[in-house]
Coordinates of N, CA and C in Angstrom, one line a residue:
X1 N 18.4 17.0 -30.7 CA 17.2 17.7 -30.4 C 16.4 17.8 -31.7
X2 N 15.1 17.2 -31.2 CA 14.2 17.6 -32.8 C 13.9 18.9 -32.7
X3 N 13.8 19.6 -34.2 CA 13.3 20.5 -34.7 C 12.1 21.1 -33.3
X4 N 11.2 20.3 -33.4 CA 10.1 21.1 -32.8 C 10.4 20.8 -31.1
X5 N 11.5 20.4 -30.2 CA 11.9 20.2 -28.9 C 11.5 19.2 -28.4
X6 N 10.6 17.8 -29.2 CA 9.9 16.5 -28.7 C 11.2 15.7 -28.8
X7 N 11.2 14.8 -27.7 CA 11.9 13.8 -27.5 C 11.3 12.4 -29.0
X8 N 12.0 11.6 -28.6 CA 12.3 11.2 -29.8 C 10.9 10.1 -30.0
X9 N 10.5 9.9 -28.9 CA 9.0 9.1 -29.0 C 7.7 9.6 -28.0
X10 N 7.6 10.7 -28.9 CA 6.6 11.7 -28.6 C 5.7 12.5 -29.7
X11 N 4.2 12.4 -29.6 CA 3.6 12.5 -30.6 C 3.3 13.8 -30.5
X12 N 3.2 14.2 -31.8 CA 2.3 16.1 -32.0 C 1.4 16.2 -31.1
X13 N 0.9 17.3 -30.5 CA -0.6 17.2 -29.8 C -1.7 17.0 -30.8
X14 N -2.4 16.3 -30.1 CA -3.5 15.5 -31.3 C -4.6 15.8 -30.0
X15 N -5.6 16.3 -31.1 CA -6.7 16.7 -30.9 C -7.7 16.3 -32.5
X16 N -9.0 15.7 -31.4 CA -10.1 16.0 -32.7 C -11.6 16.5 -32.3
X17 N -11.7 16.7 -33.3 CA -12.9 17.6 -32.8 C -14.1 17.2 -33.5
X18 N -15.4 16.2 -32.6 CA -16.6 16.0 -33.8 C -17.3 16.7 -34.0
X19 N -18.5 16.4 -35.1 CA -20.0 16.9 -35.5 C -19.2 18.2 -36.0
X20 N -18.4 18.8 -36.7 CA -17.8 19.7 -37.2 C -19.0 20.3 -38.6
X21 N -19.5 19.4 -39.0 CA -20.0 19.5 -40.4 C -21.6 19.0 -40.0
X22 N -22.6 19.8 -40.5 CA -24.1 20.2 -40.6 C -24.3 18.5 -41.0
X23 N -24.3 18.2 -42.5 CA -24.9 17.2 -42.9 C -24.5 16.2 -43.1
X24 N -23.0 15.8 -43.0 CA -22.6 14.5 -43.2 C -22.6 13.9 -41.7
X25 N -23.4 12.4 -41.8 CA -23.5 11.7 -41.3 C -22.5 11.6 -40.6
X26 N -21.3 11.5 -40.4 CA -20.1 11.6 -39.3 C -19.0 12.8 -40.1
X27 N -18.4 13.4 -39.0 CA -17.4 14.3 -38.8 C -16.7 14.7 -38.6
X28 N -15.2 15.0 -38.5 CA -14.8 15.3 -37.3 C -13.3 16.3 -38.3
X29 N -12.9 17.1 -37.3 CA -11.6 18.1 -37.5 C -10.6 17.0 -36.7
X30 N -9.5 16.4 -37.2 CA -8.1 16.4 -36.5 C -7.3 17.4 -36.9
X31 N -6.4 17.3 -35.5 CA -5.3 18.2 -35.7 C -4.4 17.2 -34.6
X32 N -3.2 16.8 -35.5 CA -1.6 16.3 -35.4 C -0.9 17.4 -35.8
X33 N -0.5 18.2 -34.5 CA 0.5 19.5 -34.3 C -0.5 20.8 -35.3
X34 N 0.8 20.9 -36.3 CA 0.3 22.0 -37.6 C -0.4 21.1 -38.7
X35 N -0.7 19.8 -38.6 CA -1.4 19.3 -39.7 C -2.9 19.0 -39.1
X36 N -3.6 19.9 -39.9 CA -5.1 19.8 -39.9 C -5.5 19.0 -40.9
X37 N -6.7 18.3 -40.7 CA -7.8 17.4 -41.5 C -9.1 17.3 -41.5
X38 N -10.0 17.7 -42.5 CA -11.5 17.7 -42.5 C -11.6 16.8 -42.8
X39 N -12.5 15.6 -42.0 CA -12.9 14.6 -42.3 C -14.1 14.1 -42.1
X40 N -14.9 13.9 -43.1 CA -16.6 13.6 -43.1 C -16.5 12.3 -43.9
X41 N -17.8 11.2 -43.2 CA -18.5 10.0 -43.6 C -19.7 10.5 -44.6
X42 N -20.3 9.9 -45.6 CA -21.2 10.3 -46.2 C -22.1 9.0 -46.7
X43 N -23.2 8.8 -46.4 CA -23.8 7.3 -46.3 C -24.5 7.4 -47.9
X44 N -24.5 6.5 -48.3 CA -25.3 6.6 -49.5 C -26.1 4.9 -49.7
X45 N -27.6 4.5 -49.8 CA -28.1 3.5 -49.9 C -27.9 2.3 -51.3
X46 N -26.9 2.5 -51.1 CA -26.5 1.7 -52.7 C -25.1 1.2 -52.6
X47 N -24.3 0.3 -53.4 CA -23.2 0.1 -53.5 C -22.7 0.3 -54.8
X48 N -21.4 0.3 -55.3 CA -20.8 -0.2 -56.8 C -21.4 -0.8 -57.5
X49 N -21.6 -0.5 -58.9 CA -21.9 -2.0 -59.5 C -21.5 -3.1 -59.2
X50 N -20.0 -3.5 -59.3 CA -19.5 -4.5 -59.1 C -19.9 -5.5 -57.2
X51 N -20.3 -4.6 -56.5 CA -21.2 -5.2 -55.5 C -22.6 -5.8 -55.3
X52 N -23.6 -5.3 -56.3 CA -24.7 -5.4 -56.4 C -25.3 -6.7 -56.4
X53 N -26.1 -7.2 -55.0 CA -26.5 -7.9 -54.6 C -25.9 -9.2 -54.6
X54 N -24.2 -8.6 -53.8 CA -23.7 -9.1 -52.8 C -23.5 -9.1 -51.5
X55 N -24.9 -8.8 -51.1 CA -24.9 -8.3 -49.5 C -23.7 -7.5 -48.8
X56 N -22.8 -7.1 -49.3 CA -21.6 -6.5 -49.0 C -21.6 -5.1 -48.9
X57 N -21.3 -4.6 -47.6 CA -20.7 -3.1 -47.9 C -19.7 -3.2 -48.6
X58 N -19.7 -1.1 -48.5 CA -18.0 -0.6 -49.0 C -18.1 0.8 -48.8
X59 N -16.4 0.8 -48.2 CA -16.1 1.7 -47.4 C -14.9 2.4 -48.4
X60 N -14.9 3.4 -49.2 CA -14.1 3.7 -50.0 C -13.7 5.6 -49.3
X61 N -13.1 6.2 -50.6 CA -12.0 7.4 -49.5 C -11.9 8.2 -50.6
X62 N -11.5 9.4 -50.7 CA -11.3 10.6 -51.3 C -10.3 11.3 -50.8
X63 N -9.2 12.0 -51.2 CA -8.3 12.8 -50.5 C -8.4 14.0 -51.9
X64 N -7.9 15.4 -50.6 CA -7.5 16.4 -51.6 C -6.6 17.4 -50.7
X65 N -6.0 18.1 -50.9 CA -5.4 19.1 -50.3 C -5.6 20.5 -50.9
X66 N -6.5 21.4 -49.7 CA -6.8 23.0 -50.0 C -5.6 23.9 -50.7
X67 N -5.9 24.6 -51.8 CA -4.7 25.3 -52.4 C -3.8 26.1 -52.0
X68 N -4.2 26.4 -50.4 CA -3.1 27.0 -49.2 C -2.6 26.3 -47.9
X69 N -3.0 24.8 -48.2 CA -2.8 24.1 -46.9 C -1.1 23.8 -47.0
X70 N -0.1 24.4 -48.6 CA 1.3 24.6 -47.6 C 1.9 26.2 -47.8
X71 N 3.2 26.1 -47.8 CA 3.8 27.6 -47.8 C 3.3 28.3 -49.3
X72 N 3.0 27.4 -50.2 CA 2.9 28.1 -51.3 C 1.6 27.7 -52.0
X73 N 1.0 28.2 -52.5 CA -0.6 28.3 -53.4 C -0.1 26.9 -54.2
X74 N -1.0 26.3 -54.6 CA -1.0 24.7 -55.3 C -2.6 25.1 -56.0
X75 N -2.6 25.1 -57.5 CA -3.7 25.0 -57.7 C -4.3 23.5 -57.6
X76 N -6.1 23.4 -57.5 CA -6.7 22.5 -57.5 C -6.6 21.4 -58.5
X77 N -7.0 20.4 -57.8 CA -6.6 19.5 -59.2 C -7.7 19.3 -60.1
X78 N -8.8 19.4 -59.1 CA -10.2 20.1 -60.6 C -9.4 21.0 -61.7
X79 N -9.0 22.0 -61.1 CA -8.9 22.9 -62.6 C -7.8 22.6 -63.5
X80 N -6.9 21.4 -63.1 CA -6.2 20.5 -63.8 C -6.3 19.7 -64.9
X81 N -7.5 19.2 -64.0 CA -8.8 18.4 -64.8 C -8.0 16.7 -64.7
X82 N -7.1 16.6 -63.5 CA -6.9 15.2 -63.2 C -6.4 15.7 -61.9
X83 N -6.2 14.1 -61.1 CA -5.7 13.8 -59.6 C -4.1 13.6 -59.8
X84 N -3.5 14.0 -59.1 CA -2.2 13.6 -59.4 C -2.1 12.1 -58.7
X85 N -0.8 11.5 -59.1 CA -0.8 9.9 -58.6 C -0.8 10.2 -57.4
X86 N -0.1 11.2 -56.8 CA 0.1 11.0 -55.4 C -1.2 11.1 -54.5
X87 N -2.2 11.6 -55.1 CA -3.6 11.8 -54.3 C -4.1 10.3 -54.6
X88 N -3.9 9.8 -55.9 CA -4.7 8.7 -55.9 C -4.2 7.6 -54.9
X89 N -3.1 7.3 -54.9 CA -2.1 6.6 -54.2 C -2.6 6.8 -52.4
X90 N -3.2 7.8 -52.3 CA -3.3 7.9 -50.8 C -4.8 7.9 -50.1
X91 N -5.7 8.2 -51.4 CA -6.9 8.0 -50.9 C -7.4 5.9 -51.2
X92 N -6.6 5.7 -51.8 CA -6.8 4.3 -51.5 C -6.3 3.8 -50.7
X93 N -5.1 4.4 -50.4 CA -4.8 3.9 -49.0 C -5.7 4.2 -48.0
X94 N -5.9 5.2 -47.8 CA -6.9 5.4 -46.3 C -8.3 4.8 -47.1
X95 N -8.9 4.3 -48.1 CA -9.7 3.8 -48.5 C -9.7 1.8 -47.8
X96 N -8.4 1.5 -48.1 CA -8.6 0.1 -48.1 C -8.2 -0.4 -46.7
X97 N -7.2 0.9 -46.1 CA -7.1 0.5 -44.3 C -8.2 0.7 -43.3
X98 N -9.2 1.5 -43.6 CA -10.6 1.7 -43.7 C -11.3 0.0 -43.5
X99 N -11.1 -0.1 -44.3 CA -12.0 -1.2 -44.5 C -11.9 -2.5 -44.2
X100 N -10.4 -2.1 -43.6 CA -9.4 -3.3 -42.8 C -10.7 -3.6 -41.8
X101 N -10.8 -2.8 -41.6 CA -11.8 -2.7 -40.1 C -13.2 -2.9 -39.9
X102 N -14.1 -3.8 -41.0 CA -15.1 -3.5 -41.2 C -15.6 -4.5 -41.5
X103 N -16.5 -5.1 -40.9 CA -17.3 -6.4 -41.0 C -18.3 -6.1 -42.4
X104 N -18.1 -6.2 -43.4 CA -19.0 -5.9 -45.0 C -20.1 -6.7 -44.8
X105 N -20.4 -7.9 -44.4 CA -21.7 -8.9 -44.4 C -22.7 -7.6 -43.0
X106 N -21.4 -7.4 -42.1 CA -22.6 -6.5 -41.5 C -23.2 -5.6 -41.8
X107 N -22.6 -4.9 -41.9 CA -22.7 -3.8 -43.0 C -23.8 -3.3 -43.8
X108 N -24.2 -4.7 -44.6 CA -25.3 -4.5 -45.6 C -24.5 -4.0 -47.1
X109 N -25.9 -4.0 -47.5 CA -25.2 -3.3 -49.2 C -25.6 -1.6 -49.3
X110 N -25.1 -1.0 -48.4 CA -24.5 0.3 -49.0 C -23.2 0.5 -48.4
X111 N -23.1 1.9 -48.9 CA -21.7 2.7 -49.7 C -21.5 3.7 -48.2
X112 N -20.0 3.8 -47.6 CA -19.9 5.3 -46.3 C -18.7 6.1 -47.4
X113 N -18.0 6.7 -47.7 CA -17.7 7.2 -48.5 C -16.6 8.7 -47.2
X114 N -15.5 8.4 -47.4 CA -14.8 9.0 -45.8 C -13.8 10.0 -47.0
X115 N -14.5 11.6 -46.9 CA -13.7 12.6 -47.5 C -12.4 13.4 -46.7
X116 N -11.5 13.1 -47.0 CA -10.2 13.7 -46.5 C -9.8 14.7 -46.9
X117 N -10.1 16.2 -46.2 CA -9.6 17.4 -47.1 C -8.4 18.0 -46.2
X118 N -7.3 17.6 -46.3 CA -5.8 18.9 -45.9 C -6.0 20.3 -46.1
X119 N -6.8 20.8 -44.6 CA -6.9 22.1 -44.3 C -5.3 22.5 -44.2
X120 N -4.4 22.0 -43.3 CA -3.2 22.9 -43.3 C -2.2 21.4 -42.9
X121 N -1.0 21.7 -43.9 CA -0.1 20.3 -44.1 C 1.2 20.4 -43.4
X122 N 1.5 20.1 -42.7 CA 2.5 20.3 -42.1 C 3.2 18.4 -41.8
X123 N 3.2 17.6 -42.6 CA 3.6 16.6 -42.9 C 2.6 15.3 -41.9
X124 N 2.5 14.2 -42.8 CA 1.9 13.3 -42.0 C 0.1 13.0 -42.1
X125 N 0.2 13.8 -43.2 CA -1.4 14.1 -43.6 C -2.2 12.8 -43.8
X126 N -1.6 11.5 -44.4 CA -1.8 10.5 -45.0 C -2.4 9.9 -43.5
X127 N -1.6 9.9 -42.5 CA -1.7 9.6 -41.5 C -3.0 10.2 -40.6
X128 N -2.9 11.4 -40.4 CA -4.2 12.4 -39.8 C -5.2 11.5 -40.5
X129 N -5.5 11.6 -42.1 CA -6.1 11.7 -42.7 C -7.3 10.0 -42.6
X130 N -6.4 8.8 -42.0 CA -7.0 7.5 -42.0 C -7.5 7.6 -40.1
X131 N -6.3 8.2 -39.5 CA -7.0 8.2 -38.1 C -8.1 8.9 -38.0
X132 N -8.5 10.2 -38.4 CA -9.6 11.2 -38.7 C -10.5 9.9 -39.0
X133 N -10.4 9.9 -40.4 CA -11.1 9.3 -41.1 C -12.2 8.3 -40.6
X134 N -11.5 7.4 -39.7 CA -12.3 6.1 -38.6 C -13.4 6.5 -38.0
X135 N -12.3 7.9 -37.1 CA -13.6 8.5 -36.6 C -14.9 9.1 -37.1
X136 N -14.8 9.4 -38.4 CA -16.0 9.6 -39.0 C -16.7 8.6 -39.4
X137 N -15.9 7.7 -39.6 CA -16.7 6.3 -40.1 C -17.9 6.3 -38.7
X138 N -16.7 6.0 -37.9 CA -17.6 5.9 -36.3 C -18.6 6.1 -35.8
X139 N -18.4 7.6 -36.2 CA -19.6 8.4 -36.1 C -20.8 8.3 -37.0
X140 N -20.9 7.5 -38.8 CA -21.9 7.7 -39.3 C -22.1 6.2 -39.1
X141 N -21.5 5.0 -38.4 CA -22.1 3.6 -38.2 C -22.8 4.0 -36.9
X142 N -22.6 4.8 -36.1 CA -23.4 5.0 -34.8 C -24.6 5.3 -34.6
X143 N -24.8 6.1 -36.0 CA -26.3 7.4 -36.5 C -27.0 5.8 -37.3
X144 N -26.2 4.9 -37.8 CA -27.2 3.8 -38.9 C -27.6 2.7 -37.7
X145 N -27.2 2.5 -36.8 CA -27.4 1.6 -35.5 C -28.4 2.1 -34.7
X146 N -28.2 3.5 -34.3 CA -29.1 4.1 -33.5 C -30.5 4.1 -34.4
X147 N -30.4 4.4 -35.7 CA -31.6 4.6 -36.5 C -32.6 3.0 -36.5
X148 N -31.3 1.8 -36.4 CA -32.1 0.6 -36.1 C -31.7 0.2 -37.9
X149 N -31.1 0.8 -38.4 CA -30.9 0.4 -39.9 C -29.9 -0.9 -39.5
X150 N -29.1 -0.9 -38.6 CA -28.0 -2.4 -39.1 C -28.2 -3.2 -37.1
X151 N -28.3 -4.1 -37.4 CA -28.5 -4.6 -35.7 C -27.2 -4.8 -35.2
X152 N -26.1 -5.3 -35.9 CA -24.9 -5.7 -35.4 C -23.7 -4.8 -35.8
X153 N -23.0 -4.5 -35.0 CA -21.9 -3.5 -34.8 C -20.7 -4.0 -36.5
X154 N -20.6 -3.6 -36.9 CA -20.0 -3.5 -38.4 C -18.7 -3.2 -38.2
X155 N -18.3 -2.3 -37.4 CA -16.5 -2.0 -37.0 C -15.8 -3.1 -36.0
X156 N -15.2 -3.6 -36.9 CA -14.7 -4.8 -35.8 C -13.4 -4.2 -35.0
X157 N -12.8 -2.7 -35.4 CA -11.5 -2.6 -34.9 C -11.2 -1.3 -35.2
X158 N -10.5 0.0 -34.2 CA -10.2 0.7 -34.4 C -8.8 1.2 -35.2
X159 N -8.7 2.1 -36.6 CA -7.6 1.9 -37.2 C -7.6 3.2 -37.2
X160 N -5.7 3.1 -37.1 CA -5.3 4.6 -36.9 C -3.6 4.3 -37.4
X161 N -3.2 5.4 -38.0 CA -1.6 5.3 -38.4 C -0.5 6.5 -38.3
X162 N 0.2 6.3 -38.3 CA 1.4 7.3 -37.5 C 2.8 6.8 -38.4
X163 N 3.5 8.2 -38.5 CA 4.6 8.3 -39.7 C 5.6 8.1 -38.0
X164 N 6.8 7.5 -38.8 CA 8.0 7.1 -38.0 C 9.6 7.4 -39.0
X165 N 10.4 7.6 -38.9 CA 11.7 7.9 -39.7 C 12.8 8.2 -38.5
X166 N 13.8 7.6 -39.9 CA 15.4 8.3 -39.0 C 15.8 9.6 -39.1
X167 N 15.9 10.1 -38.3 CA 16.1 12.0 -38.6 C 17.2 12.1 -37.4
X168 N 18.3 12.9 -38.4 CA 19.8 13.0 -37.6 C 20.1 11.6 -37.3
X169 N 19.8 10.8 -37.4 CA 20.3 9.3 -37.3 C 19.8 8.6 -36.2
X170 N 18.3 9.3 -35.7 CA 17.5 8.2 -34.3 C 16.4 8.5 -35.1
X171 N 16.0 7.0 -34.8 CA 14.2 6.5 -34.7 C 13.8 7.9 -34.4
X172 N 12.6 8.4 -34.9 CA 11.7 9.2 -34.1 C 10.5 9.3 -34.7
X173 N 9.4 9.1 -34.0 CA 8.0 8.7 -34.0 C 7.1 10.5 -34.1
X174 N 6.6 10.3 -35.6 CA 5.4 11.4 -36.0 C 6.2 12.6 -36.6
X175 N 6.8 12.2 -37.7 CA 8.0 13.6 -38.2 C 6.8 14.8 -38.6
X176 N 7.1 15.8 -38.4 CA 6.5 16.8 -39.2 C 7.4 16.8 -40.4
X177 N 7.0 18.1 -41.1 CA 7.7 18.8 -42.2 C 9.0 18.4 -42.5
X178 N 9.4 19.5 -41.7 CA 10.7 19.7 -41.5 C 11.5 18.3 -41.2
X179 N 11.1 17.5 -40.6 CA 11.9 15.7 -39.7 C 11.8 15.2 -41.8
X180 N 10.2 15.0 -41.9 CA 10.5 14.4 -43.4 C 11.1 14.8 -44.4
X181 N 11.3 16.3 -44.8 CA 12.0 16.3 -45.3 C 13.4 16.0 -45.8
X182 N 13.9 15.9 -44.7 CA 15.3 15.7 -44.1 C 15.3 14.2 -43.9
X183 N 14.8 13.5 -43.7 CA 14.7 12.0 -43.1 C 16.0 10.9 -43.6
X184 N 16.6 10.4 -43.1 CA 17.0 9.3 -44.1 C 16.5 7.9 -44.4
X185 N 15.5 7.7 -43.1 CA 14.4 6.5 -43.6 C 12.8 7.4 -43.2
X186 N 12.2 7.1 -44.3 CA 10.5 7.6 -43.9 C 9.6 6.6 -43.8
X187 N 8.6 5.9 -43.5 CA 7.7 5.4 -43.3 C 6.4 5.9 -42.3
X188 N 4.9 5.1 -43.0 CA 4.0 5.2 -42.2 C 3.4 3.6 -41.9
X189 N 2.7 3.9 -41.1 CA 2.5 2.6 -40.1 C 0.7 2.4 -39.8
X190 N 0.0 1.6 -40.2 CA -1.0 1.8 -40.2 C -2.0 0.8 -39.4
X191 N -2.5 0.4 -38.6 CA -2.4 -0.2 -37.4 C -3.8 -0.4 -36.8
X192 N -3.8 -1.3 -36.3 CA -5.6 -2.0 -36.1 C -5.4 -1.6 -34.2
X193 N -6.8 -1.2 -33.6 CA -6.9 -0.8 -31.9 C -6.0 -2.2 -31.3
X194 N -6.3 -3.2 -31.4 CA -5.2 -3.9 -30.6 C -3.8 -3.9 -31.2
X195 N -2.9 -3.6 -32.1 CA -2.0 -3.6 -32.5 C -1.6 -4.8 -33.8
X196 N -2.0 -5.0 -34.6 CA -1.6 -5.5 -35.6 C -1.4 -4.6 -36.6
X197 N -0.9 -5.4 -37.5 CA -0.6 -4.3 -38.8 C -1.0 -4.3 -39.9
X198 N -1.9 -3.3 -40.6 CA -2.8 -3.2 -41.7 C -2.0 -2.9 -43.1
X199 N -1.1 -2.6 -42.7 CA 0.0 -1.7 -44.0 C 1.6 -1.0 -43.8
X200 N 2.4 -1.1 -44.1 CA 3.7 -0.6 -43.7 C 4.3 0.1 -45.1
X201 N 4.3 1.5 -45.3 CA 5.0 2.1 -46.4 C 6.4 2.8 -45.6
X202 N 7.6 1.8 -45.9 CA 8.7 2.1 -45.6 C 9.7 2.3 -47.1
X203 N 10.7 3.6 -47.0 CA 11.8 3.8 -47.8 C 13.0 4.5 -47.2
X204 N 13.9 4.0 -47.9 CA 15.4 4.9 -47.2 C 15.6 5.8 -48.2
X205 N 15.1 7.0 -48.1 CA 15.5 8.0 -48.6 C 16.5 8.7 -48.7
X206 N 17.7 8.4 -47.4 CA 19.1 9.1 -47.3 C 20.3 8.0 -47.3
X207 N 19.8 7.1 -46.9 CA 20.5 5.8 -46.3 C 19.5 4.5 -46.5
X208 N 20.2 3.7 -46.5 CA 19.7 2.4 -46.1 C 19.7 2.5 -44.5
X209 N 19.2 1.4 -44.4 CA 18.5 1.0 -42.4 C 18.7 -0.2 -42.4
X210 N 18.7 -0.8 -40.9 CA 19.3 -2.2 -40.3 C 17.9 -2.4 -39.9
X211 N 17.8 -3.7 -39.7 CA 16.6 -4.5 -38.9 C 16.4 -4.2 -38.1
X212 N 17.7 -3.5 -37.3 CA 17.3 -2.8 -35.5 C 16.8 -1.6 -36.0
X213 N 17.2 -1.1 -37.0 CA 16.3 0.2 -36.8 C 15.1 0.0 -37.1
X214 N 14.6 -0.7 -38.3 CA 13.4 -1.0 -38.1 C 12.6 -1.8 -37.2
X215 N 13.2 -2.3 -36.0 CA 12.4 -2.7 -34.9 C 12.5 -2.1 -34.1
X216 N 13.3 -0.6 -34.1 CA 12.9 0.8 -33.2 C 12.2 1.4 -33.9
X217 N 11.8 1.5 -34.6 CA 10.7 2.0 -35.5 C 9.4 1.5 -35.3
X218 N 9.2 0.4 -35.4 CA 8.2 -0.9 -35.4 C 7.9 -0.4 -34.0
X219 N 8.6 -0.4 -33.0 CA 8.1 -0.1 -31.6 C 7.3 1.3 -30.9
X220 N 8.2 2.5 -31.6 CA 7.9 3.6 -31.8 C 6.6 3.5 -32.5
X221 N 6.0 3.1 -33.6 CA 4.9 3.2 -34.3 C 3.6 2.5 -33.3
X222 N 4.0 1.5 -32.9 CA 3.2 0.9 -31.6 C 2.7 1.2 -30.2
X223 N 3.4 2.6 -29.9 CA 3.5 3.3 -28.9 C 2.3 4.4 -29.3
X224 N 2.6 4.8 -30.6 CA 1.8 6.2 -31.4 C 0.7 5.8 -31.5
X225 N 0.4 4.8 -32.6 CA -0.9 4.0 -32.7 C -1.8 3.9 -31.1
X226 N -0.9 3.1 -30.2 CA -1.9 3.2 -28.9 C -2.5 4.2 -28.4
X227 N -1.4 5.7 -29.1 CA -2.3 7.0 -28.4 C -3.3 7.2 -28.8
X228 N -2.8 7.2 -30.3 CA -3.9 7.8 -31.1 C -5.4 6.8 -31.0
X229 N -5.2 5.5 -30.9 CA -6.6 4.9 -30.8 C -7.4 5.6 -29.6
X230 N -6.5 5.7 -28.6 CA -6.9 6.3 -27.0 C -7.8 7.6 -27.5
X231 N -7.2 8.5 -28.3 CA -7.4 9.7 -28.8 C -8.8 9.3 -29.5
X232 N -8.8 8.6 -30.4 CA -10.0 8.1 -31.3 C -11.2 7.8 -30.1
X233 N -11.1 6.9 -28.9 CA -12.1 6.6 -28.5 C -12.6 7.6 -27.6
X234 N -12.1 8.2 -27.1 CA -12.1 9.5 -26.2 C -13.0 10.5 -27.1
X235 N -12.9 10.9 -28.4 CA -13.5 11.9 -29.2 C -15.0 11.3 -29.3
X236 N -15.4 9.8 -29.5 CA -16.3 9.1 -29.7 C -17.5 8.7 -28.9
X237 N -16.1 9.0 -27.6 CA -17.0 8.5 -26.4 C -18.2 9.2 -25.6

């Protein structure tokens, strides 16, 4: 039995919630179980240098986690006065799976800019944080379409990702806290609306793993993904 009474391929309740935020162009609160995520698009008419007048968008990412989103105060990493690797490591991830999804010629040459803030962490954030994240994309390509700024739909695919691991020694799909902790294989799974795959961060943290487990894993992840896109288009719709 898992920790939280969910069978072994059964996802947190997942809820999101748009227009959460006044001024950024798209918005939205998720919540996967006890892990919350602020997630805002922010449009800016410009790109990188390194883009400039390459007709190309870009779709880049920010992550941070609030200094009470776990059991214990974490100060900011402003007052640090650096990111730790592990922030950087994950806003590029939800940065570049982002953009898995994104027609750049359609696009044009500006910048959506998708802020990931960890209201409250209860494992899997990485995860919340790129499915949220779409949805705000979603929502601020919907506001540049409707405005008549881009003629042709720019999101070629809806991307969303979901954590999977061995805990007590079975597959089980969307560990919180407590499952990752403990885990002896962890991975996240990062996954395009028809089912392909954008990214796979897998390690055996307790044990090594067989091929079968990773293709009960691989299946479990495929199952999650399809909710959560369901979940995505449902909040959008």
């Amino acid at each position: 039995m898992r920790p939280s009474g969910r069978t072994t391929d059964t996802l947190r309740p997942v809820s999101i919630e748009i227009d959460v935020t006044k001024h950024a162009e798209g918005s939205c609160l998720i919540r996967c179980g006890d892990t919350h995520v602020l997630c805002t698009a922010s449009l800016e008419e410009r790109v990188p240098p390194f883009l400039r007048n390459s007709g190309l968008g870009w779709v880049t990412a920010e992550y941070g986690m609030l200094p009470r989103a776990t059991t214990t105060r974490n100060s900011r990493e402003a007052a640090r006065g650096k990111q730790t690797g592990r922030t950087q490591e994950i806003q590029r991830l939800i940065g570049r799976s982002l953009r898995t999804g994104v027609d750049r010629v359609a696009m044009g040459e500006r910048q959506i800019t998708i802020d990931c803030d960890v209201i409250q962490a209860d494992g899997g954030t990485r995860c919340a944080s790129i499915t949220g994240g779409w949805v705000a994309l979603r929502l601020a390509v919907n506001r540049l379409m409707k405005a008549g700024d881009i003629k042709t739909d720019p999101l070629t695919s809806n991307i969303a990702a979901v954590s999977c691991g061995i805990y007590a020694g079975q597959p089980v799909l969307d560990l919180d806290y407590l499952e990752d902790s403990e885990a002896g294989v962890d991975g996240n799974f990062v996954m395009t609306g028809d089912g392909r795959l954008v990214e796979v961060q897998m390690s055996a943290e307790g044990s090594t793993f067989s091929r079968e487990q990773m293709d009960a894993l691989m299946r479990l992840a495929e199952s999650g993904v399809a909710d959560l896109v369901a979940a995505q288009n449902a909040a959008v719709a």
